[in-house]
Short mmCIF file of C-alpha atoms in Angstrom, two decimals:
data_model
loop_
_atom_site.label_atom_id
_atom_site.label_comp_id
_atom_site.label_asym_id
_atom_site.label_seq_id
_atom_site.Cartn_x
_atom_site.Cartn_y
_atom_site.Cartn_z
CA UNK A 852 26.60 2.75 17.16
CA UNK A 853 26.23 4.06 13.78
CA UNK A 854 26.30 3.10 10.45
CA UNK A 855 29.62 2.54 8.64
CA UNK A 856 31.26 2.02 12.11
CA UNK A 857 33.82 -1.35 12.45
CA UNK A 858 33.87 -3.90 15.15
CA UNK A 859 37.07 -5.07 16.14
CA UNK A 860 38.33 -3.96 12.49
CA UNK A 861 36.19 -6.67 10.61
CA UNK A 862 32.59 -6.00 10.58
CA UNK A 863 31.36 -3.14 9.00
CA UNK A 864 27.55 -1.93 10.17
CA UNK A 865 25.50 -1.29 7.46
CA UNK A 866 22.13 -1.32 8.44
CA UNK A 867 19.58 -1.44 11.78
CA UNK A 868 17.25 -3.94 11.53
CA UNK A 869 16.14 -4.59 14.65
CA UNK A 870 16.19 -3.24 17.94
CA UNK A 871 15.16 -4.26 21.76
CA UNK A 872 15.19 -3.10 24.98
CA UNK A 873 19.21 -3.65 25.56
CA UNK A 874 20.79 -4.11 22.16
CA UNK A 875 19.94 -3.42 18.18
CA UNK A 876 20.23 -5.84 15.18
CA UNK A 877 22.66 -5.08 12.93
CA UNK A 878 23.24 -6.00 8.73
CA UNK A 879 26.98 -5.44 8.68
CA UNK A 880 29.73 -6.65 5.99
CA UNK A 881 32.71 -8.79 6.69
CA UNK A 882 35.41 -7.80 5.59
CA UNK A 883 37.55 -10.66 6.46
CA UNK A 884 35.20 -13.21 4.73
CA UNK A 885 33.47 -11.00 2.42
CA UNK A 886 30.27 -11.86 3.21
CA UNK A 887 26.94 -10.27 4.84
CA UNK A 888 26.34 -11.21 8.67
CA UNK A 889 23.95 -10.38 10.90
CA UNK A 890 25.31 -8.60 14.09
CA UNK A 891 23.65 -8.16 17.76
CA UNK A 892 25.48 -5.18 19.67
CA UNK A 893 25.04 -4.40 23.36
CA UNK A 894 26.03 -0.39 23.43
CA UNK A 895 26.70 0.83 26.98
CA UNK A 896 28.55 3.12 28.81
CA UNK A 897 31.23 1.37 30.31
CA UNK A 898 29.72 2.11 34.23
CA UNK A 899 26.14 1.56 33.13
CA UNK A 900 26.82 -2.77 32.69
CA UNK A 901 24.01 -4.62 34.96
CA UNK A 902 24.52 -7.72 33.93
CA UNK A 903 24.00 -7.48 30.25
CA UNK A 904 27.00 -8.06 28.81
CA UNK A 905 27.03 -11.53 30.20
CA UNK A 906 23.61 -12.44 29.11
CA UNK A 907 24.91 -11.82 25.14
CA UNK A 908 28.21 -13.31 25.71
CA UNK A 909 25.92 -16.56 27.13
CA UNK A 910 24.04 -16.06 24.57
CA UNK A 911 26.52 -16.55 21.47
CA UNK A 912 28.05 -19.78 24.21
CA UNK A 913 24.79 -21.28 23.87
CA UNK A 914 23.79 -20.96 20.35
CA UNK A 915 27.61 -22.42 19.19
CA UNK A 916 26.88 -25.33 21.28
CA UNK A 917 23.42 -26.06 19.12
CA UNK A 918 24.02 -27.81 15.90
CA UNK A 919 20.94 -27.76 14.19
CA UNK A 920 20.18 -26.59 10.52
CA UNK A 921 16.63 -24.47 12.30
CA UNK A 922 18.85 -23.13 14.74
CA UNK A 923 20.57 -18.88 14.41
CA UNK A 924 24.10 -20.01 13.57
CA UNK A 925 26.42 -17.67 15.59
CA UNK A 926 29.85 -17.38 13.93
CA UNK A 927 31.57 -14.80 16.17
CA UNK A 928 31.72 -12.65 20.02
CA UNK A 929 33.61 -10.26 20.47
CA UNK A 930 34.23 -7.16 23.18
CA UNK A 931 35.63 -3.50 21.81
CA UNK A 932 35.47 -0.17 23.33
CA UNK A 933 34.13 2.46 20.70
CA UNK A 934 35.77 6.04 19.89
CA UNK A 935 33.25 7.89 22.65
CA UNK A 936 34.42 5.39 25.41
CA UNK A 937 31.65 3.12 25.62
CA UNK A 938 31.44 -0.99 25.74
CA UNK A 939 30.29 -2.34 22.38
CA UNK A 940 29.61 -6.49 22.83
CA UNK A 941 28.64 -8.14 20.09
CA UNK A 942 27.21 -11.42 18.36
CA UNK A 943 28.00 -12.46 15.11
CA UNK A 944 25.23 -14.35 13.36
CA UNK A 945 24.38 -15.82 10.17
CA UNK A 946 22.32 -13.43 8.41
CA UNK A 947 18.76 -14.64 7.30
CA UNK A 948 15.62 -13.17 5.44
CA UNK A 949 12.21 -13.71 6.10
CA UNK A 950 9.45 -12.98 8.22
CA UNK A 951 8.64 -13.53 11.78
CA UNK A 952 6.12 -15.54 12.71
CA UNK A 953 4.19 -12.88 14.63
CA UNK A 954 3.45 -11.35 11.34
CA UNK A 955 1.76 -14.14 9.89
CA UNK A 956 -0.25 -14.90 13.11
CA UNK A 957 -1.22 -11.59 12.87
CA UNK A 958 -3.11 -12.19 9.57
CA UNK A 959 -5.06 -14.79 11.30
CA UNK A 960 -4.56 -18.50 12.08
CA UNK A 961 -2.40 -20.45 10.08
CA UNK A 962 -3.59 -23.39 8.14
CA UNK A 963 -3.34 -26.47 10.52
CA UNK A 964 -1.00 -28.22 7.95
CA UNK A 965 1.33 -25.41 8.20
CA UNK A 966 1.25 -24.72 11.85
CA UNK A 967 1.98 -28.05 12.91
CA UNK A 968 4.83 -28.26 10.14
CA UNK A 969 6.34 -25.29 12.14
CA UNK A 970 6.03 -26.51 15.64
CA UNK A 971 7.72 -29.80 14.29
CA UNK A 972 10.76 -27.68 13.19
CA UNK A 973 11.28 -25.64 15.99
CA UNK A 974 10.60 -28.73 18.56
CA UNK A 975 13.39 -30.67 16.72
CA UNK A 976 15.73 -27.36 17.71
CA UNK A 977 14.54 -27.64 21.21
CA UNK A 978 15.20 -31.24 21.37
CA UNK A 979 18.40 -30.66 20.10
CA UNK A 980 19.02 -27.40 22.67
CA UNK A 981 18.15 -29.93 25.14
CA UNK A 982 20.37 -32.82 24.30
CA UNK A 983 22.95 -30.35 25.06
CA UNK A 984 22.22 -28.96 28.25
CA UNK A 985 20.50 -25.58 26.99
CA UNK A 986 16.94 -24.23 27.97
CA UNK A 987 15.78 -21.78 25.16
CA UNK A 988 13.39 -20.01 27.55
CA UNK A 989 12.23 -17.38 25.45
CA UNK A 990 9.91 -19.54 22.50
CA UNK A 991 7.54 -16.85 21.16
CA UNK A 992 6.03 -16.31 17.63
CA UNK A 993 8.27 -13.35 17.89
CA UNK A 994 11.29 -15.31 17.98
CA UNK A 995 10.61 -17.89 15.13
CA UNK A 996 11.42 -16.35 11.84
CA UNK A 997 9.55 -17.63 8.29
CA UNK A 998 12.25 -18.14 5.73
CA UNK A 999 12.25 -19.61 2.15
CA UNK A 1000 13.64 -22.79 3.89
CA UNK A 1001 11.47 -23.04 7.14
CA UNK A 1002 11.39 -21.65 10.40
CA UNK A 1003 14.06 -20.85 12.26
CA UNK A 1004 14.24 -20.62 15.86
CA UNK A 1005 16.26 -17.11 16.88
CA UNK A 1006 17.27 -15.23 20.41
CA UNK A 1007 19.31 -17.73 22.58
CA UNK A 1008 18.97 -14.20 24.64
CA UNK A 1009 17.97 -15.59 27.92
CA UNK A 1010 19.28 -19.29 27.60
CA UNK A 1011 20.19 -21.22 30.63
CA UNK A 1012 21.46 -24.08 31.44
CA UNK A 1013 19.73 -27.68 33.19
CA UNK A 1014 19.77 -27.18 36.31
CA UNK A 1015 20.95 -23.71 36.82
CA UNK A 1016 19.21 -21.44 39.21
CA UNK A 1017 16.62 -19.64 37.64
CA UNK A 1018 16.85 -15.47 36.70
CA UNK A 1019 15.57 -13.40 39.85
CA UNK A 1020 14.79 -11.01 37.03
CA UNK A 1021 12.38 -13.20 35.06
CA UNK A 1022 9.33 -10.17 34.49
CA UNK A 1023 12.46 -8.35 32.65
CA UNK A 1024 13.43 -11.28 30.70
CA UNK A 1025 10.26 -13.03 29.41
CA UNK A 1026 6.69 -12.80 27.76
CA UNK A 1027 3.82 -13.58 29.45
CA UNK A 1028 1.42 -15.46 27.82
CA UNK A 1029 4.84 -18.10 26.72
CA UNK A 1030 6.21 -17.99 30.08
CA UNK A 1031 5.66 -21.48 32.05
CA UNK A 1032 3.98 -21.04 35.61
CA UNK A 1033 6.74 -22.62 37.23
CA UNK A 1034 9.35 -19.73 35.90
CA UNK A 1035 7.42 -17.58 38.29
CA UNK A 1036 8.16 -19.37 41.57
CA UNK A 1037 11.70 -19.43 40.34
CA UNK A 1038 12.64 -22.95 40.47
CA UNK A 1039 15.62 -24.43 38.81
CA UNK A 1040 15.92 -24.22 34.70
CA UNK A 1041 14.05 -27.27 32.94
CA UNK A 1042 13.33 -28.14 29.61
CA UNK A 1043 10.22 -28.49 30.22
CA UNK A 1044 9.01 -24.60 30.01
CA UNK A 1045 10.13 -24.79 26.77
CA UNK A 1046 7.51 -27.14 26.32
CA UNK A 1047 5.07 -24.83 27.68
CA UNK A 1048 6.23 -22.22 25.16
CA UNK A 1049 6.17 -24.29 22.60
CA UNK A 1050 2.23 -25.01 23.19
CA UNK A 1051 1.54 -21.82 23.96
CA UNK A 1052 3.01 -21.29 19.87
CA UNK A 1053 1.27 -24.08 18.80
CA UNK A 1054 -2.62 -23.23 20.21
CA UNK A 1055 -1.34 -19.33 18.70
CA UNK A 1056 -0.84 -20.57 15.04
CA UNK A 1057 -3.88 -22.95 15.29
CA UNK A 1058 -6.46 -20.28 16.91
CA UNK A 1059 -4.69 -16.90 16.05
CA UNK A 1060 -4.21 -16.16 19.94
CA UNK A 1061 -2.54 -17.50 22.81
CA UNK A 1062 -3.92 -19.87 25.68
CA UNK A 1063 -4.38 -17.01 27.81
CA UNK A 1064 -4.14 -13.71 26.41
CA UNK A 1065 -4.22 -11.83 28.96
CA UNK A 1066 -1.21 -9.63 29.23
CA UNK A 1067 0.49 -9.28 32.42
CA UNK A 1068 1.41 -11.50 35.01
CA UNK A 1069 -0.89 -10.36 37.34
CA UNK A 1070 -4.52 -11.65 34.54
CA UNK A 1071 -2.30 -14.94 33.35
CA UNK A 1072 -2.21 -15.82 37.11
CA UNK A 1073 -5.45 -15.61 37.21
CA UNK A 1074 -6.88 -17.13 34.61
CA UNK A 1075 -4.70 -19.89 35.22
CA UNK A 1076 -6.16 -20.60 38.48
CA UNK A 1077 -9.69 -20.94 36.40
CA UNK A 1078 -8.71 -24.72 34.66
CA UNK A 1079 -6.64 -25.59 32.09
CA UNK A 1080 -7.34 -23.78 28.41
CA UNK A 1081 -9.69 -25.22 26.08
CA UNK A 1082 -8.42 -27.58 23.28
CA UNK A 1083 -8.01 -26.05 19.85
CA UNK A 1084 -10.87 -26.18 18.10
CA UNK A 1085 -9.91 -26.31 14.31
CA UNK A 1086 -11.59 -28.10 11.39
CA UNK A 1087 -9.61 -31.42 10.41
CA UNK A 1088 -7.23 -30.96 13.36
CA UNK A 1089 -5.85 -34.78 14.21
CA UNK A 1090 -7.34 -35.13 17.95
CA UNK A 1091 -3.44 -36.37 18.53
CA UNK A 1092 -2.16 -32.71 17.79
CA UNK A 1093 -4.98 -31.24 19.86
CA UNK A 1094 -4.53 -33.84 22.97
CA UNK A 1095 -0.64 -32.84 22.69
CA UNK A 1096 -0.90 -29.21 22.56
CA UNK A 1097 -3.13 -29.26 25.76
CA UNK A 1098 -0.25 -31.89 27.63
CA UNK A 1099 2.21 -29.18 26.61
CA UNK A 1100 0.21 -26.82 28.49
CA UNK A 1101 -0.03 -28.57 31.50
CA UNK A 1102 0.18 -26.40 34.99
CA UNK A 1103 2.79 -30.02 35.97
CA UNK A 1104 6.04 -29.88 34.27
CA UNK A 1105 6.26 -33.21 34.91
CA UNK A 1106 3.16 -33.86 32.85
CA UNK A 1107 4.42 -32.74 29.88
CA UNK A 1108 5.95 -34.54 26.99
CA UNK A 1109 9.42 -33.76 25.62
CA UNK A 1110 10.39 -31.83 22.78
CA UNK A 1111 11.38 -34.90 20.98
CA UNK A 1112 8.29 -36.45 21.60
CA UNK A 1113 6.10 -33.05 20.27
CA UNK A 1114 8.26 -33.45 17.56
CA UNK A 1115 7.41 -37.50 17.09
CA UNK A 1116 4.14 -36.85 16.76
CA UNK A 1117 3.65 -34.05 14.99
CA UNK A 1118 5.84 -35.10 12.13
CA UNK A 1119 3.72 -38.23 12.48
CA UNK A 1120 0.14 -36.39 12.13
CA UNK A 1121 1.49 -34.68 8.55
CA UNK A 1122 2.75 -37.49 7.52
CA UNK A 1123 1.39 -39.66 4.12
CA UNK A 1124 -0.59 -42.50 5.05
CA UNK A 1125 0.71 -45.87 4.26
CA UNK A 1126 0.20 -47.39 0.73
CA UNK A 1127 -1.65 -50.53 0.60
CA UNK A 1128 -3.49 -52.39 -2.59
CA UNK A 1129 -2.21 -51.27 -6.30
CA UNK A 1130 0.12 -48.27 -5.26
CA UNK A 1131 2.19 -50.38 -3.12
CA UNK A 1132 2.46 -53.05 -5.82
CA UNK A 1133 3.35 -50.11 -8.08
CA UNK A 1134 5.97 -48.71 -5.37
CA UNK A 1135 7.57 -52.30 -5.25
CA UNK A 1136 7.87 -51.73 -9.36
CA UNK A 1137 9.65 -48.77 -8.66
CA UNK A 1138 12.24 -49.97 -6.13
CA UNK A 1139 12.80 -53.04 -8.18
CA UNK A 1140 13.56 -50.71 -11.71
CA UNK A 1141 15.44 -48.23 -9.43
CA UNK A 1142 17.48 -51.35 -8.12
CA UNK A 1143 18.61 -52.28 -11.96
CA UNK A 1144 19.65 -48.87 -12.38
CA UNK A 1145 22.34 -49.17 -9.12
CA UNK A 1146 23.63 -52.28 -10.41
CA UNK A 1147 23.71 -50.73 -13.66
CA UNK A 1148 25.76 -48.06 -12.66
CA UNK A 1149 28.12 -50.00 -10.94
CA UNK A 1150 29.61 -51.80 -14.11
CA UNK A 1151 29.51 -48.62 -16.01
CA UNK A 1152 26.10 -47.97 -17.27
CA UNK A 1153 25.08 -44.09 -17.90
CA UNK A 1154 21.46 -43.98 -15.95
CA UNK A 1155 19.46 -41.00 -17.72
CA UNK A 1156 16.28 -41.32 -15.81
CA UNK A 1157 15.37 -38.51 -12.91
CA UNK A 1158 15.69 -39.46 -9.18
CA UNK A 1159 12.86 -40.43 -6.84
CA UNK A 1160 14.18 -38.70 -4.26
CA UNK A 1161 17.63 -36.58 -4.83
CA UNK A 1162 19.20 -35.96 -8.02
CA UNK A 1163 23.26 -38.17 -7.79
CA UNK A 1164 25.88 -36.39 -8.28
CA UNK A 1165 26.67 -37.90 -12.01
CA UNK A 1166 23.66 -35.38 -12.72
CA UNK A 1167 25.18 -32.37 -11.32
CA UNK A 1168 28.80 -33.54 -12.92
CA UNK A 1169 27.11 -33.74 -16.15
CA UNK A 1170 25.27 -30.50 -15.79
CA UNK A 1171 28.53 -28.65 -15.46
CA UNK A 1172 30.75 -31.06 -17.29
CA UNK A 1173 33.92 -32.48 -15.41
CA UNK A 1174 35.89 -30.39 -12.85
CA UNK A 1175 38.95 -27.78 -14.44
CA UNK A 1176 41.36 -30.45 -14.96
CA UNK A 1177 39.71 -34.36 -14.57
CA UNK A 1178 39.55 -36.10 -17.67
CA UNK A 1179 36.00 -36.37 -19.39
CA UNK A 1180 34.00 -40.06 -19.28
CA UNK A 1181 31.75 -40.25 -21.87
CA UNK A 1182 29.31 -43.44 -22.34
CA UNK A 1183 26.53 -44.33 -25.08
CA UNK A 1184 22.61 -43.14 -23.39
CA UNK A 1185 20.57 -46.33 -22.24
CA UNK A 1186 16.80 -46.35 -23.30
CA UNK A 1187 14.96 -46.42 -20.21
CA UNK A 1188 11.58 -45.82 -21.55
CA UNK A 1189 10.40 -49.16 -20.22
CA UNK A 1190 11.94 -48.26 -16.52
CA UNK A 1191 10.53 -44.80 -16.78
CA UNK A 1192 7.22 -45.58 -17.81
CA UNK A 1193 6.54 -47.36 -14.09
CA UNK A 1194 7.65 -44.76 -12.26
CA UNK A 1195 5.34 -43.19 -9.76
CA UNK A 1196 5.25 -39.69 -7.96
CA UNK A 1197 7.90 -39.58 -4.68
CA UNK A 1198 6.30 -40.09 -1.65
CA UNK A 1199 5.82 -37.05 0.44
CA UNK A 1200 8.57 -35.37 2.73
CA UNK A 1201 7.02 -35.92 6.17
CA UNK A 1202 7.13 -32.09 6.46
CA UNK A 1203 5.10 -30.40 3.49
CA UNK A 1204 7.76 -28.03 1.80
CA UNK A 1205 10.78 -29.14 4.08
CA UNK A 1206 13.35 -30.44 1.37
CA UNK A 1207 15.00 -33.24 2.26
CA UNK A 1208 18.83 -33.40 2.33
CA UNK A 1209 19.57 -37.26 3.14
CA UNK A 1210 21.44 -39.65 0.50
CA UNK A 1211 19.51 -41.55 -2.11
CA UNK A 1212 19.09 -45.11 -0.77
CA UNK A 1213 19.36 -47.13 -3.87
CA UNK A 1214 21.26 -44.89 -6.50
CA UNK A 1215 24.90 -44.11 -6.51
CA UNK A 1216 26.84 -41.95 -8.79
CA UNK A 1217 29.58 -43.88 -11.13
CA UNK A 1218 32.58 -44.17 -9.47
CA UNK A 1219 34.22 -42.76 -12.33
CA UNK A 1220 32.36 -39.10 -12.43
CA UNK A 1221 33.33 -38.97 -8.63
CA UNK A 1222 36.84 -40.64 -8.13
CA UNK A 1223 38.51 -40.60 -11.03
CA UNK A 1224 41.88 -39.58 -10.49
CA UNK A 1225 43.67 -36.12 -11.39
CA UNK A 1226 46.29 -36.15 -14.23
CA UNK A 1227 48.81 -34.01 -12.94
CA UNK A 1228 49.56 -32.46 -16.44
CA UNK A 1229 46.41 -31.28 -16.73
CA UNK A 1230 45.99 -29.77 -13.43
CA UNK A 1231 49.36 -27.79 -13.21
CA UNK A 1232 47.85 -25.53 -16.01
CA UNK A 1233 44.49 -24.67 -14.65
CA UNK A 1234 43.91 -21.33 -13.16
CA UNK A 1235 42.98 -20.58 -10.12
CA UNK A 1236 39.86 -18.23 -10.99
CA UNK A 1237 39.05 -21.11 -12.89
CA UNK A 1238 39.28 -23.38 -10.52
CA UNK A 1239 37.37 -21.66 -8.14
CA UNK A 1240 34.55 -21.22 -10.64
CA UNK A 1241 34.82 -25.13 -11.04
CA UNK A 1242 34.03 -25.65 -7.21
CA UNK A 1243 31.33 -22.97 -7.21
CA UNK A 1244 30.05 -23.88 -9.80
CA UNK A 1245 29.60 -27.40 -8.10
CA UNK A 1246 28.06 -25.27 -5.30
CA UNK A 1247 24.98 -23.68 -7.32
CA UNK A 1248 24.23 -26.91 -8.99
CA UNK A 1249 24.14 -29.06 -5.71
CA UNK A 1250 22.02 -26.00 -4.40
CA UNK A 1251 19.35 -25.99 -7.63
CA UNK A 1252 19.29 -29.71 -7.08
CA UNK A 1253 17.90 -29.16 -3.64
CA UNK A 1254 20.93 -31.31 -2.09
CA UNK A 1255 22.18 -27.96 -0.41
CA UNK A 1256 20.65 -25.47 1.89
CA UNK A 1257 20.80 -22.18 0.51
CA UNK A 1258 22.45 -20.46 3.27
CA UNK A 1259 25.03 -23.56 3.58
CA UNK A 1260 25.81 -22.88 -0.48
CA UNK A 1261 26.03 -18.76 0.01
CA UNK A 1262 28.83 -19.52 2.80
CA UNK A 1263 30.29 -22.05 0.77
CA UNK A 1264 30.62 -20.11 -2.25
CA UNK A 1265 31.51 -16.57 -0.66
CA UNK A 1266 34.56 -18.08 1.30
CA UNK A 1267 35.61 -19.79 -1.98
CA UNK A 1268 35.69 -16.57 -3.58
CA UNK A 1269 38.20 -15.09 -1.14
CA UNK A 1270 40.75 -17.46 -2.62
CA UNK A 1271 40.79 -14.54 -5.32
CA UNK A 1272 41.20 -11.51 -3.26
CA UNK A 1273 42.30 -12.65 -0.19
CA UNK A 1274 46.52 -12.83 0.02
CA UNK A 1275 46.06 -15.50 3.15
CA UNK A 1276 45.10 -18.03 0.30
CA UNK A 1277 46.62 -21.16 2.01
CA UNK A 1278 44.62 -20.03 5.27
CA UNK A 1279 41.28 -19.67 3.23
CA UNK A 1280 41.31 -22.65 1.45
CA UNK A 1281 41.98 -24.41 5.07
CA UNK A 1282 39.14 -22.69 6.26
CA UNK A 1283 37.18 -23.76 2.97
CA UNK A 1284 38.15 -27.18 3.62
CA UNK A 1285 37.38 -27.03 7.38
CA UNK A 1286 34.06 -25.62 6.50
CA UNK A 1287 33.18 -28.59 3.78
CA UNK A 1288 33.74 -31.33 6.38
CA UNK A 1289 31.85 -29.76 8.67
CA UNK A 1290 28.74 -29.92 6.67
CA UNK A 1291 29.24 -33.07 5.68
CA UNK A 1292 29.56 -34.33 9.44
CA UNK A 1293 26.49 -32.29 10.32
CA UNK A 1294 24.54 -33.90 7.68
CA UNK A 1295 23.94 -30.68 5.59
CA UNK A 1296 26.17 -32.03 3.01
CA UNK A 1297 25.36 -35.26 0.96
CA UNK A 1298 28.09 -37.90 0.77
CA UNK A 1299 28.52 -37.92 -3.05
CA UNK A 1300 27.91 -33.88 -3.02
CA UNK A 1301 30.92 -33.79 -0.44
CA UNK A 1302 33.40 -35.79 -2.31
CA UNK A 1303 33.03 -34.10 -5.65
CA UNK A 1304 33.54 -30.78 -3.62
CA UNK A 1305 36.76 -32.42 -2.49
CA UNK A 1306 37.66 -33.01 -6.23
CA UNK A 1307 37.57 -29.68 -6.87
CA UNK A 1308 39.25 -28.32 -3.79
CA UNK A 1309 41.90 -30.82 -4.69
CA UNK A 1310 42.15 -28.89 -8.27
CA UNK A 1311 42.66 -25.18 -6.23
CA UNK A 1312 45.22 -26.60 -3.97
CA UNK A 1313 47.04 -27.81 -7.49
CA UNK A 1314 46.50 -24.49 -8.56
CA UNK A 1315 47.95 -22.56 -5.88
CA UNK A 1316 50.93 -24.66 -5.63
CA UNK A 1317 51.65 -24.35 -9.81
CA UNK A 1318 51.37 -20.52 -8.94
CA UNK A 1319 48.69 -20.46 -12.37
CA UNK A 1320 48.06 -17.45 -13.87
CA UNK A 1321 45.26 -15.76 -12.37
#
C-alpha cells in the first residue's frame, strides 16, 4: 500500500505510522465521515495468507465487543483486493496521539504515583475485556499508549477467547519477558496471563525493567526456575502495591488476583485519605451550602457559584447563550458571597489527572435552561449552518468544561459537520443521534450534557424539515 491509495472507496491513506511484522499503521481520511482514522492493513499476496487475515479480522471482533473509554475503539473491517492483485484487510480505528509507554520507561522509572495510576487504567480495560469473554494476551509497555487523557490500552492483535485453545504459534505471537509461563505449555486461554502481563508492566514502570529481563524464552525459563522476582523496591511505594505486583507474578495462575481486583487496590493506594477533625466539619459546610443551592434552583433561583465537582449545564447554556431558536430565561444574580466563602478545594479524583465524567450529586441545572420547550415560529427560520454551530458549539463547551472526552467531542462535532456537506443529511443526523445515545448509555456523556445536545439536534431536524436557507 501506498499513500493516497482508497480502501473500499472511503478511506484515504495518508500517512505510515507504524509498522510490524505482518501489517503497517496507517493515518488515513474518511471520506464518508470526514474525519481522521487510524487504519491497520494486512497487505498480502492473495496465495501468501497463513492465517493472518483471521487474526486482524478477530482482532477488530474483539475490540467492538470492549466498551471501555481506555480501550482502541475500532469503528470499521473491511476486505478489498488492490489494483496489483493482492489482499488488503483492514481495521478501522479511532485515531489517537500520544506516546507509548515504552518511551517513557525508557527515560527511566516512572514516578510511583504515576505508574500505579496507569496500571489502574489499563487493569479496568482488562477487567472489562474479561467480563466479556476476551483475553488481551499481548499487555506490554509497547502496547499502552500515553495520551493527554490517559493510557490507552492498544493491539487486540492476538486476543482470544475464555476457554479457547491456546495459539500453537505462541513464540510468533508474544513477548517474552510479558508472556505468562503457562502460555508456554499451551494450555487453554485465561485471564489470568493477562494478569501476569499486567505485573510484569507494573514492576517495569516502578523499576525501569522487567521481572526478568532476559530476552528469549530459552534465559526467562531459566531464571524462572531460580524463585519468584524480588519485590519492587521503590521509595514510598504502599507495601499493598508491592505485595500485589509480586501475586500478579505468581508462577500459579490460580494464585493471582483478578484484574478487577489489581484495579481495587490500586485505585485504593492513590487514593486521598479520609478527612477527619476540622476539614470534615468544613466538608459537611460545603454539602449543606451546596444543598441550598439545589433547592434553590429548583424554584427558579440563578446559582452563580462554581461547581465542586462538574460545571451543570446552566453554565455551559449561559456560556453560549440559548440554543438557535429556544427562547432566552433571564433571572436577577443571587449574592452568594456568604455560600462561597465556605467553600473548600474538591476532593481528589482517585486517579491523579484522570478527569472525572460522572453527574454532579447535589446540583442540577434549571429545568428551564434544559427543557424549555421550542416555539415553532422561531425554529422554522433558523438555518441549518446555524444550527449546527448551535450543537457544536454545545460540544466545545461541554468539552472545556471537562464533562466530555476529547476524542468523544472531535467525533461528535466532525459528524455534525457533515450535515453541511453531506447530501444523505437525514442519514447523518440519524447517525448523529445514534452516536449521542450511545455515549450517554456508555457513561461518556453526562445526563444534563446529553439532553441539551438533544435540544439542539431537535433544532437541526426543524431545520432540515423548513428546508432553511443554508
Amino acid at each position: 500500500m501506498k499513500e493516497g491509495d482508497v480502501l473500499t472507496r472511503r478511506y484515504r491513506l495518508l500517512e505510515r505510522i507504524a509498522s510490524g511484522g505482518m501489517s503497517a499503521i496507517w493515518r488515513a481520511f474518511d471520506q464518508s465521515l470526514h474525519r481522521m482514522v487510524a487504519v491497520k492493513v494486512l497487505d498480502r499476496p492473495l496465495d501468501a495468507d497463513h492465517g493472518e487475515r483471521e487474526l486482524i479480522r478477530r482482532e477488530a471482533r474483539a475490540a467492538a465487543r470492549i466498551i471501555h473509554p481506555d480501550a482502541i475503539e475500532v469503528y470499521d473491517y473491511g476486505e478489498t483486493v488492490t489494483s496489483n492483485g493482492r489482499m488488503a484487510a483492514f481495521v478501522v480505528m479511532r485515531l489517537l496521539d500520544g506516546t507509548p509507554l515504552a518511551d517513557r520507561i525508557a527515560d527511566g522509572p516512572l514516578p510511583w504515583q504515576e505508574a500505579v495510576t496507569i496500571a489502574a487504567r489499563v487493569a479496568k480495560v482488562l477487567a472489562a475485556a474479561h467480563e466479556r469473554g476476551i483475553v488481551h494476551r499481548d499487555v506490554t509497555a509497547e502496547n499502552v499508549l500515553i495520551t493527554p487523557d490517559g493510557a490507552k490500552l492498544l493491539d487486540f492483535g492476538i486476543a482470544a477467547f475464555v476457554g479457547e485453545q491456546a495459539s500453537e504459534r505462541v513464540a510468533d505471537y508474544g513477548t517474552p519477558p510479558y508472556v505468562a509461563p503457562e502460555r508456554l505449555a499451551g494450555v487453554i486461554t485465561d485471564p489470568a496471563v493477562d494478569v501476569y502481563s499486567l505485573g510484569v508492566l507494573l514492576f517495569e514502570m516502578l523499576t525501569g525493567d522487567t521481572p526478568y529481563p532476559e530476552r528469549t524464552w530459552e534465559e526467562i525459563e531459566n531464571a524462572r526456575r531460580e524463585g519468584p522476582p524480588p519485590l519492587p523496591d521503590v521509595p514510598g511505594l504502599p507495601t499493598e502495591v508491592a505485595m500485589l505486583c509480586r501475586r500478579c507474578l505468581d508462577a500459579d495462575p490460580r494464585n493471582r488476583p483478578t484484574a478487577q481486583h489489581v484495579a481495587d487496590v490500586l485505585t485504593e493506594s492513590i487514593a486521598p485519605q479520609p478527612e477527619t477533625g476540622l476539614s470534615r466539619g468544613l466538608a459537611s459546610g460545603v454539602a449543606i451550602a451546596l444543598t441550598v443551592s439545589a433547592v434553590l434552583a429548583i424554584v427558579g433561583w440563578t446559582d452563580t457559584m462554581e461547581p465542586v465537582r462538574e460545571q451543570p449545564l446552566a453554565a455551559v447554556s449561559a456560556s453560549l447563550g440559548p440554543p438557535v431558536g429556544e427562547p432566552t430565561v433571564s433571572a436577577e444574580p443571587v449574592d452568594r458571597s456568604e455560600e462561597a466563602r465556605v467553600r473548600t478545594e474538591p476532593v481528589a479524583s482517585p486517579l491523579p489527572n484522570v478527569k472525572a465524567y460522572r453527574e454532579p450529586e447535589t446540583r442540577s441545572a434549571p429545568i428551564g435552561e434544559v427543557e424549555e420547550p421550542l416555539n415553532a415560529a422561531p425554529i422554522a427560520s433558523v438555518t441549518l449552518p446555524d444550527a449546527v454551530d448551535a450543537f457544536s458549539a454545545a460540544v466545545q463547551a461541554a468539552q472545556d468544561r471537562s464533562m466530555l472526552q476529547e476524542h468523544v467531542a472531535v467525533d461528535l462535532r466532525q459528524v455534525a459537520d457533515n450535515l453541511i456537506h453531506d447530501a444523505d443529511t437525514t442519514g447523518v443526523l440519524s447517525t448523529l443521534r445514534e452516536k449521542v445515545d450511545t455515549r450517554h448509555r456508555e457513561g461518556l456523556l453526562p445526563e444534563h450534557v446529553h439532553r441539551a445536545l438533544q435540544v439542539r439536534l431537535d433544532v437541526i431536524e426543524k431545520a432540515l424539515e423548513s428546508g432553511g436557507p443554508a
